[in-house]
CSV table of C-alpha atoms in Angstrom, one decimal:
chain,number,residue,atom,x,y,z
D,225,MET,CA,105.6,65.6,109.9
D,226,ASP,CA,105.0,64.5,106.4
D,227,LYS,CA,106.5,66.1,103.3
D,228,LEU,CA,103.3,67.8,102.1
D,229,THR,CA,102.7,69.5,105.5
D,230,GLN,CA,106.3,70.7,105.6
D,231,ARG,CA,106.1,72.1,102.1
D,232,VAL,CA,102.9,74.0,103.0
D,233,LEU,CA,104.5,75.4,106.1
D,234,ASP,CA,107.6,76.4,104.2
D,235,ASN,CA,105.6,78.2,101.5
D,236,PRO,CA,106.3,81.9,101.5
D,237,GLU,CA,102.6,82.8,100.8
D,238,PHE,CA,101.5,80.6,103.7
D,239,GLN,CA,104.1,82.1,106.0
D,240,LYS,CA,103.0,85.6,105.1
D,241,MET,CA,99.4,84.7,105.8
D,242,ALA,CA,100.3,83.0,109.1
D,243,HIS,CA,102.2,86.2,110.2
D,244,GLN,CA,99.2,88.4,109.2
D,245,LYS,CA,96.8,86.1,111.2
D,246,SER,CA,99.1,86.3,114.2
D,247,VAL,CA,99.4,90.1,114.0
D,248,LEU,CA,95.6,90.4,113.7
D,249,GLY,CA,95.0,88.1,116.7
D,250,TRP,CA,97.5,89.8,118.9
D,251,SER,CA,96.4,93.3,117.9
D,252,PHE,CA,92.8,92.4,118.8
D,253,SER,CA,93.9,90.8,122.1
D,254,ILE,CA,95.9,93.8,123.1
D,255,LEU,CA,93.0,96.2,122.1
D,256,MET,CA,90.4,94.1,124.1
D,257,PHE,CA,92.7,93.9,127.1
D,258,SER,CA,93.3,97.6,127.0
D,259,ILE,CA,89.6,98.4,126.9
D,260,TYR,CA,88.9,96.0,129.7
D,261,VAL,CA,91.7,97.5,131.9
D,262,VAL,CA,90.4,101.0,131.3
D,263,TYR,CA,86.9,99.8,132.1
D,264,ILE,CA,88.1,98.2,135.4
D,265,LEU,CA,90.2,101.2,136.3
D,266,TYR,CA,87.3,103.5,135.7
D,267,ILE,CA,85.1,101.4,137.9
D,268,GLY,CA,87.8,101.4,140.6
D,269,LEU,CA,88.5,105.2,140.4
D,270,SER,CA,85.1,106.5,139.8
D,271,PRO,CA,82.4,104.0,140.7
D,272,GLU,CA,79.8,106.7,141.3
D,273,SER,CA,79.9,107.8,137.7
D,274,PHE,CA,78.5,104.4,136.6
D,275,GLY,CA,75.3,105.3,138.5
D,276,VAL,CA,74.7,108.7,136.9
D,277,PRO,CA,71.5,108.7,134.8
D,278,VAL,CA,71.9,109.3,131.1
D,279,GLY,CA,69.2,112.0,131.1
D,280,THR,CA,67.3,114.0,133.7
D,281,ASN,CA,64.3,111.7,133.7
D,282,SER,CA,66.1,108.6,132.7
D,283,ILE,CA,66.4,105.5,134.9
D,284,THR,CA,69.2,104.1,132.6
D,285,THR,CA,72.7,104.9,133.9
D,286,TRP,CA,75.9,105.4,132.0
D,287,GLY,CA,77.2,102.2,133.6
D,288,ILE,CA,74.8,100.2,131.6
D,289,TYR,CA,75.9,101.7,128.3
D,290,ILE,CA,79.6,101.5,129.2
D,291,GLY,CA,79.3,97.8,130.1
D,292,LEU,CA,77.2,97.1,127.0
D,293,PHE,CA,79.9,98.8,124.9
D,294,VAL,CA,82.6,96.5,126.3
D,295,ILE,CA,80.5,93.4,125.6
D,296,LEU,CA,79.5,94.4,122.1
D,297,PHE,CA,83.0,95.5,121.3
D,298,ALA,CA,84.3,92.1,122.3
D,299,ILE,CA,81.6,90.4,120.1
D,300,ALA,CA,82.4,92.7,117.2
D,301,ILE,CA,86.2,92.1,117.1
D,302,THR,CA,85.6,88.3,117.6
D,303,GLY,CA,83.3,88.4,114.6
D,304,ILE,CA,85.8,90.3,112.5
D,305,TYR,CA,88.5,87.9,113.4
D,306,VAL,CA,86.4,84.8,112.6
D,307,HIS,CA,85.2,86.3,109.3
D,308,LYS,CA,88.8,87.1,108.3
D,309,ALA,CA,90.2,83.7,109.5
D,310,ASN,CA,87.4,81.7,107.8
D,311,GLY,CA,87.5,83.9,104.7
D,312,VAL,CA,90.8,85.4,103.5
D,313,PHE,CA,93.1,83.3,105.6
D,314,GLU,CA,91.3,80.0,104.8
D,315,GLU,CA,91.3,80.8,101.1
D,316,THR,CA,95.0,81.4,101.2
D,317,THR,CA,95.6,78.2,103.1
D,318,GLN,CA,93.6,76.2,100.6
D,319,ARG,CA,95.3,77.8,97.6
D,320,VAL,CA,98.7,77.0,99.0
D,321,ILE,CA,97.7,73.4,99.7
D,322,LEU,CA,96.5,73.0,96.2
D,323,ALA,CA,99.6,74.6,94.7
D,324,VAL,CA,101.8,72.3,96.8
D,325,GLN,CA,99.8,69.2,95.9
D,326,GLU,CA,100.1,70.1,92.2
D,327,GLN,CA,103.8,70.6,92.5
D,328,THR,CA,104.1,67.1,94.2
D,329,HIS,CA,102.2,65.4,91.3
D,330,GLU,CA,104.4,67.0,88.6
C-alpha cells in the first residue's frame, strides 16, 4: 500500500465516515432481513390471509400489497444507501484525499 493511501485510511475524518457507512449498511441489512423473515413467517403461519380480498368486491388480495411492500421497501432503502454513499460519503472521501494530497505537497 502506498503512503497516500495509508494517510487517507489513517485520517480521522475518513475513519469516521467509513464507520458511519458501515453502520448504515449493516442497519439497512438487518432491517431488510427482519422484514423478509417476518414476511416469510407470516406466509408460513397464515397463508390463507394472503388470499383475503382487500375489499368486498375486490379481486386484489392483501398478499399482493404485502409482497409489493417488501419489494418497494428493498428498492427504497437501496436508493437511500446509494444516494448517501454517492453523495455525502463520496464528498467526504474526496475532501480527505485532497487534504492529504495538499499535505504531501507542502
